[in-house]
Tab-separated table of C-alpha atoms and ligand atoms in Angstrom:
chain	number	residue	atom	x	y	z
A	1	UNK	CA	72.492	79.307	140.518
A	2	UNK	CA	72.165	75.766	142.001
A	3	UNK	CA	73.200	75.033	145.570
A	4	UNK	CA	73.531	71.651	147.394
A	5	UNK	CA	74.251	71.660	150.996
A	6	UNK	CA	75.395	68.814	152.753
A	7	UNK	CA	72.437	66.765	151.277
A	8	UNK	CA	71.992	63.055	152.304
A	9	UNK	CA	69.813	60.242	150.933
A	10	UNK	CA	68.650	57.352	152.064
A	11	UNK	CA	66.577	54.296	149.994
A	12	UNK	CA	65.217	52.524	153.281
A	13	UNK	CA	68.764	52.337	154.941
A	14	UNK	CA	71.178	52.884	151.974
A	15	UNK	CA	72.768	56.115	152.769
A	16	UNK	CA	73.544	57.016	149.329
A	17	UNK	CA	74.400	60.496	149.616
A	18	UNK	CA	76.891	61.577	152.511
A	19	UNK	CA	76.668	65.328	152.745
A	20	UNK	CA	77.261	66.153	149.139
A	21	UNK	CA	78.266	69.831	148.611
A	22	UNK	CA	77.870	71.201	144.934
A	23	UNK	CA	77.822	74.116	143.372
A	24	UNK	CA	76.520	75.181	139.722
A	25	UNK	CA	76.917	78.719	138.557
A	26	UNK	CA	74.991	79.867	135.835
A	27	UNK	CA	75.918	79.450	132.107
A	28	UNK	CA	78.247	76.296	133.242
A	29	UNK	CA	79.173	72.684	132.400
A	30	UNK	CA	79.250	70.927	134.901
A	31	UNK	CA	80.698	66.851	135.441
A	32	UNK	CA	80.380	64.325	137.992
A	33	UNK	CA	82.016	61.441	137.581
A	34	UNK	CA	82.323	58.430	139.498
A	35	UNK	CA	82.049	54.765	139.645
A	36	UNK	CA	79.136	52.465	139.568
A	37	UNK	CA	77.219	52.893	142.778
A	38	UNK	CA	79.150	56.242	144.000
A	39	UNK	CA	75.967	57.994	143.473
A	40	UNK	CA	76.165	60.266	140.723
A	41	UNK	CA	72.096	59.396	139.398
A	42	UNK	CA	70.772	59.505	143.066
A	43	UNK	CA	72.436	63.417	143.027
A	44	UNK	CA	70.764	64.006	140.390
A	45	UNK	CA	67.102	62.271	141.175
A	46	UNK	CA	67.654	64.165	144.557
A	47	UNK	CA	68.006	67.302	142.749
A	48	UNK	CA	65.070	67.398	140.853
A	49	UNK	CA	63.015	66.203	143.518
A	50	UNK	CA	62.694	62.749	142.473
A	51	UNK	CA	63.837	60.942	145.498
A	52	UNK	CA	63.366	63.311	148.497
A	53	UNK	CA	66.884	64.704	150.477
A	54	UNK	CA	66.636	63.810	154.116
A	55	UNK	CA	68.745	66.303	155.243
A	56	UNK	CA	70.647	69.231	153.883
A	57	UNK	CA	69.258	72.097	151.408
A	58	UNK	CA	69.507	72.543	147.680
A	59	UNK	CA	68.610	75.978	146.479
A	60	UNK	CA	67.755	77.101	143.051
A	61	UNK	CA	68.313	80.612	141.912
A	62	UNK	CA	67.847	81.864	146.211
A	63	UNK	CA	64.626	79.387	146.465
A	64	UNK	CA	64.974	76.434	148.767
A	65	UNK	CA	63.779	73.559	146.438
A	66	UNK	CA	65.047	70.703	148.918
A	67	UNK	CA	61.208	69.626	149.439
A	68	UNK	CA	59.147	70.794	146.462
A	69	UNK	CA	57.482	68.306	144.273
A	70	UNK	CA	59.461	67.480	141.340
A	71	UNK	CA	56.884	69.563	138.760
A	72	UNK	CA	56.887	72.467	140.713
A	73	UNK	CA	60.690	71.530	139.835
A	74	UNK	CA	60.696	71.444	135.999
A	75	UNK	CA	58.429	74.522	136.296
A	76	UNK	CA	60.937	76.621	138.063
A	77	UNK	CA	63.148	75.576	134.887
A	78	UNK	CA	64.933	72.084	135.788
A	79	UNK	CA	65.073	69.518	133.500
A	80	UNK	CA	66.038	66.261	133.318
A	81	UNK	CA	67.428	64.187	130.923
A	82	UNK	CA	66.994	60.449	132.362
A	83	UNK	CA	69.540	57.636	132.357
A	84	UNK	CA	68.531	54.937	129.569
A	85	UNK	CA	66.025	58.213	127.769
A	86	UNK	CA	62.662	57.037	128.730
A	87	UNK	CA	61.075	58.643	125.566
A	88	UNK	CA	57.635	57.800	125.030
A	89	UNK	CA	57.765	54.327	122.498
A	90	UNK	CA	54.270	54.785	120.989
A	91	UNK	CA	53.921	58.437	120.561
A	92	UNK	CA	56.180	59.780	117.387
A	93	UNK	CA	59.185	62.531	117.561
A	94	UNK	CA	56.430	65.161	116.860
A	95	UNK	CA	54.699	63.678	119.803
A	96	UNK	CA	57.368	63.479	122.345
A	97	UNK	CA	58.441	66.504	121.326
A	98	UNK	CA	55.286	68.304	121.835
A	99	UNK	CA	54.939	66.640	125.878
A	100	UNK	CA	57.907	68.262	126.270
A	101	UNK	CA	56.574	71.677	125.705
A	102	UNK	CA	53.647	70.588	127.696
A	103	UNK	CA	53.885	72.906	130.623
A	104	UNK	CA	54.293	75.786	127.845
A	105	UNK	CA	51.491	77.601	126.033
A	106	UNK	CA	53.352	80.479	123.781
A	107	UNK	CA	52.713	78.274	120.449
A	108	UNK	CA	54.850	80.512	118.317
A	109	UNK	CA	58.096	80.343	120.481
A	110	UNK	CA	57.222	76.060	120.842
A	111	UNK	CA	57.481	76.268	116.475
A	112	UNK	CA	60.142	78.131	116.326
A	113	UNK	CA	61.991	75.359	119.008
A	114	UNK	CA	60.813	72.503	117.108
A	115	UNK	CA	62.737	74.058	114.261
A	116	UNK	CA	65.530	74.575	117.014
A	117	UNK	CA	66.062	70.967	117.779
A	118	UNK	CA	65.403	69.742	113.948
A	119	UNK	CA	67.686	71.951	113.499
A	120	UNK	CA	70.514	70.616	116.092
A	121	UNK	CA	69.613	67.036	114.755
A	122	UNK	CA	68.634	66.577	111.314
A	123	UNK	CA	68.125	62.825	111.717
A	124	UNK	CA	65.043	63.485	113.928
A	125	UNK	CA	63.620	66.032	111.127
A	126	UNK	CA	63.763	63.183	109.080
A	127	UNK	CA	61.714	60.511	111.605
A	128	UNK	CA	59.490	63.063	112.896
A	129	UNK	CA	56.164	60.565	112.468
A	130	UNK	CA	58.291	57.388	113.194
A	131	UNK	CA	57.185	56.103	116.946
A	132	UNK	CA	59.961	57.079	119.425
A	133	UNK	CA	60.535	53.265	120.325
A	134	UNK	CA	61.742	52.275	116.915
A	135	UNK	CA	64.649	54.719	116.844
A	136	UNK	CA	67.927	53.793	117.186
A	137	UNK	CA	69.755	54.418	120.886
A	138	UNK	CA	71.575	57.326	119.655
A	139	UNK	CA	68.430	59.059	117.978
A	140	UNK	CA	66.731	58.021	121.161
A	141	UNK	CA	68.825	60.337	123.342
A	142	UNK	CA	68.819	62.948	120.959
A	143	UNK	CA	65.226	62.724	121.075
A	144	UNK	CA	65.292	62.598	124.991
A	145	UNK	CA	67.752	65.843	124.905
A	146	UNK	CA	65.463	67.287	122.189
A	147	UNK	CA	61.940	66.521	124.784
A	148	UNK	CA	64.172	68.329	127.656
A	149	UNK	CA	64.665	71.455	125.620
A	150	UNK	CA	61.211	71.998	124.123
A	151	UNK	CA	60.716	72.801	127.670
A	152	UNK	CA	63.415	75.811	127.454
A	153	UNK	CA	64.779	74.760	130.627
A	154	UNK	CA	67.365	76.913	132.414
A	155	UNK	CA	69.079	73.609	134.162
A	156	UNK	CA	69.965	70.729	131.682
A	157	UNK	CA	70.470	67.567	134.197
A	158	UNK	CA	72.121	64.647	131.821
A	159	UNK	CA	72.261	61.457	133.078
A	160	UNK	CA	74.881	58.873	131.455
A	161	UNK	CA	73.876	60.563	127.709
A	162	UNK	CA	76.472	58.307	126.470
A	163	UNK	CA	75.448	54.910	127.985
A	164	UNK	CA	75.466	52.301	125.001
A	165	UNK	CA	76.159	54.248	122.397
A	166	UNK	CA	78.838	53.802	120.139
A	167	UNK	CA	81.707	55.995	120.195
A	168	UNK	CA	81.236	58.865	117.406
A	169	UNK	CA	77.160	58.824	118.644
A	170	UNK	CA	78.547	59.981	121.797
A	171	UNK	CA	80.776	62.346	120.579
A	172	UNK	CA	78.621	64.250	118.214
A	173	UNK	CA	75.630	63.859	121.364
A	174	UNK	CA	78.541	65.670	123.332
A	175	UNK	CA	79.159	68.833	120.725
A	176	UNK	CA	75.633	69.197	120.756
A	177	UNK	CA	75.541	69.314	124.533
A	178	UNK	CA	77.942	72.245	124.537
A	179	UNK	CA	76.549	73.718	121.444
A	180	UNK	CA	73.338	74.135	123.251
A	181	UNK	CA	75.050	75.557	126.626
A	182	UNK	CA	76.624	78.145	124.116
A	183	UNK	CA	73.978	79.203	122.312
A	184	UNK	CA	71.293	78.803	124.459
A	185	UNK	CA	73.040	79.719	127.297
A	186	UNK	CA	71.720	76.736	129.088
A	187	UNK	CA	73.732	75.717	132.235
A	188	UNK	CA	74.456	71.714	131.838
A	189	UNK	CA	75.218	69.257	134.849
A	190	UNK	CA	75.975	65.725	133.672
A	191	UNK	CA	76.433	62.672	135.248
A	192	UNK	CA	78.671	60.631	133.592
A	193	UNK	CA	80.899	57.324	133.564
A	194	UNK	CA	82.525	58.554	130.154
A	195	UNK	CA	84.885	60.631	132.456
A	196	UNK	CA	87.090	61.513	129.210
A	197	UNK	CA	84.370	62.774	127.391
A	198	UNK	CA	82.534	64.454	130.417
A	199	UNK	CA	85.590	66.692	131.659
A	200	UNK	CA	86.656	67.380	128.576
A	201	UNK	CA	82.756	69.037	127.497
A	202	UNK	CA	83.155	70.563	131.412
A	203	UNK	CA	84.129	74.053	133.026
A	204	UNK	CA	84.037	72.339	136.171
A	205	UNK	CA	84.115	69.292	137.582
A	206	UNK	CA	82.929	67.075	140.704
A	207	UNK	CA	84.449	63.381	141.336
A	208	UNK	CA	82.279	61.376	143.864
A	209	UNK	CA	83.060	58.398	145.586
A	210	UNK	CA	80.313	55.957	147.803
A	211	UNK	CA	77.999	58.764	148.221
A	212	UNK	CA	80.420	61.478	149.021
A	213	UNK	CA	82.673	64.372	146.973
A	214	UNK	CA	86.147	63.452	146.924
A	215	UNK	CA	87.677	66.184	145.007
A	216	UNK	CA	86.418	69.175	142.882
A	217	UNK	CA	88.715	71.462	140.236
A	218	UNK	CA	88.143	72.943	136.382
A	219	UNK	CA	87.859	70.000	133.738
A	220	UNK	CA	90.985	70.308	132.469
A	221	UNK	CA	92.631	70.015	135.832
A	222	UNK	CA	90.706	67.224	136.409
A	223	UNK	CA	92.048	65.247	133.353
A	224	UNK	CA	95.849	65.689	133.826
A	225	UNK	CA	95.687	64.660	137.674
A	226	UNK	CA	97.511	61.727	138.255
A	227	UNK	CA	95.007	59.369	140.494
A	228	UNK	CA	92.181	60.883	138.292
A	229	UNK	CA	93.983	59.601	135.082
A	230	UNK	CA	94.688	56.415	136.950
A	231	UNK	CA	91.512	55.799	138.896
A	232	UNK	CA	88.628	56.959	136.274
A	233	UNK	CA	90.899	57.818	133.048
A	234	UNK	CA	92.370	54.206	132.432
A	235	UNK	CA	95.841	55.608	131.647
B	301	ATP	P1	75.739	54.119	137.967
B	301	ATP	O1	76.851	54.848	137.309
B	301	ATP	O2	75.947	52.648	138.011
B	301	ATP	O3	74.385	54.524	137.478
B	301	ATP	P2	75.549	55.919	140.239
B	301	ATP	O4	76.850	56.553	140.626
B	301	ATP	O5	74.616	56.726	139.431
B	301	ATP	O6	75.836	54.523	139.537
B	301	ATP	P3	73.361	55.551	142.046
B	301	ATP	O7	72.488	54.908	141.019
B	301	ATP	O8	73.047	56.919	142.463
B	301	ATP	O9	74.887	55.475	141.607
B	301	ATP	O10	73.368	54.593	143.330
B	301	ATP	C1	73.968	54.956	144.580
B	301	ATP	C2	73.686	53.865	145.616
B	301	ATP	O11	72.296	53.818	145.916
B	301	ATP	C3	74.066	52.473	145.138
B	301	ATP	O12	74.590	51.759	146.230
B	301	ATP	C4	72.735	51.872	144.694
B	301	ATP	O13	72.729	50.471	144.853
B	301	ATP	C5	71.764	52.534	145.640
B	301	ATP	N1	70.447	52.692	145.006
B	301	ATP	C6	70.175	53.395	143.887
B	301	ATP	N2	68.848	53.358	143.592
B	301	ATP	C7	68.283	52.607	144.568
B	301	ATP	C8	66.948	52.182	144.842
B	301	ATP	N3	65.925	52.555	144.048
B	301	ATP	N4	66.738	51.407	145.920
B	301	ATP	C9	67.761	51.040	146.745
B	301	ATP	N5	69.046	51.416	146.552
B	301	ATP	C10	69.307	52.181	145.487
């Protein structure tokens, strides 16, 4: 469904990607884990046409996406869920929720996924006219996840869902995340530094290490290597 070729990146003359070569089939979870700095955000900017791929190809669905504007992006049905949620502060859940479905006009379908997502997290139901930027962290990136459905994207991109949240936050954001792959059939690539949490929510997953792949197998291989366990698994 979603090809990347030998892609490389550069900010000025960081070479943050290395010829990254990743694969997401349709209907997946998909993990990449890494360090701080390996590059796991810049895949995923690079992806969505955020920051631009200097070399290499990433196709979507047989389309070569490598240089299309990012909207042209979201419109082909890739979505992303930013690192630290960038919902919009002023404008209430309702709001946010509606710019999500912004690039959508079938109103009936957009009701019945607002009752969709107030239906995945009751807590946002109950702040609907509350203004996105007094919610807590975790009902921020439920609202952030909620914004990326509304527009019934076929690619979920999560960066770092669980970044400062406490522990059961991130674990019911995470049965949500695989509640929506299997009910809405979404495919799901995260980026995450929760390794633990990210393989185990994963069919597949994708280690990466200063800008390159160092070693690809199902989730639950992943977790019982040895230098995974040791390196990323603090055991
Ligand atoms: P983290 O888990 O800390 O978010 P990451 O694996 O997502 O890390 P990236 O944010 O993709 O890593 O960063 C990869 C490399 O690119 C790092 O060396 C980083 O310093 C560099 N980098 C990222 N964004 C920029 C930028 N806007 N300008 C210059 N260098 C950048």
């Amino acid at each position: 469904m979603l090809k990347l070729k030998d892609v490389h990146t550069y900010y000025g003359n960081i070479h943050a990607l290395k010829g990254i070569d990743l694969e997401v089939t349709e209907g997946e979870v998909i993990s990449l884990i890494g360090a701080n700095g390996a590059g796991k955000s810049t895949t995923l900017m690079t992806t969505c046409g955020i920051v631009p791929a200097k070399r290499g190809s990433i196709v979507f669905k047989g389309q070569d996406i490598t240089h299309m504007p990012a909207d042209n992006i979201v419109k082909l049905g890739i979505c992303q869920v930013p690192e630290g949620r960038r919902i919009f502060p002023y404008l209430t859940v309702d709001e946010n929720l509606d710019m999500g479905a912004f690039l959508r006009n079938d109103k009936d379908k957009i009701k019945e996924d607002f009752e969709y997502v107030y239906s995945l997290f009751p807590i946002l139901a109950d702040r609907k006219n509350q203004a996105g930027g007094t919610l807590s962290g975790g009902e921020q990136q439920m609202l952030a996840i909620s914004r990326a459905l509304m527009s019934r994207p076929k690619v979920l991109l999560l960066d770092e869902p669980s970044l400062g949240l406490a522990p059961i936050i991130v674990k019911q954001i995470f049965t949500i995340i695989k509640k929506i792959n299997e009910e809405q059939k979404t495919t799901i690539f995260i980026v995450e530094q929760n390794a633990n949490l990210a393989l185990k929510a994963a069919d597949r997953g994708y280690v990466m290490e200063n800008g390159v792949i160092t070693m690809t197998d199902t989730g639950k291989n992943l977790l019982s290597n040895e230098d995974i366990k040791k390196a990323y698994l603090g055991m």
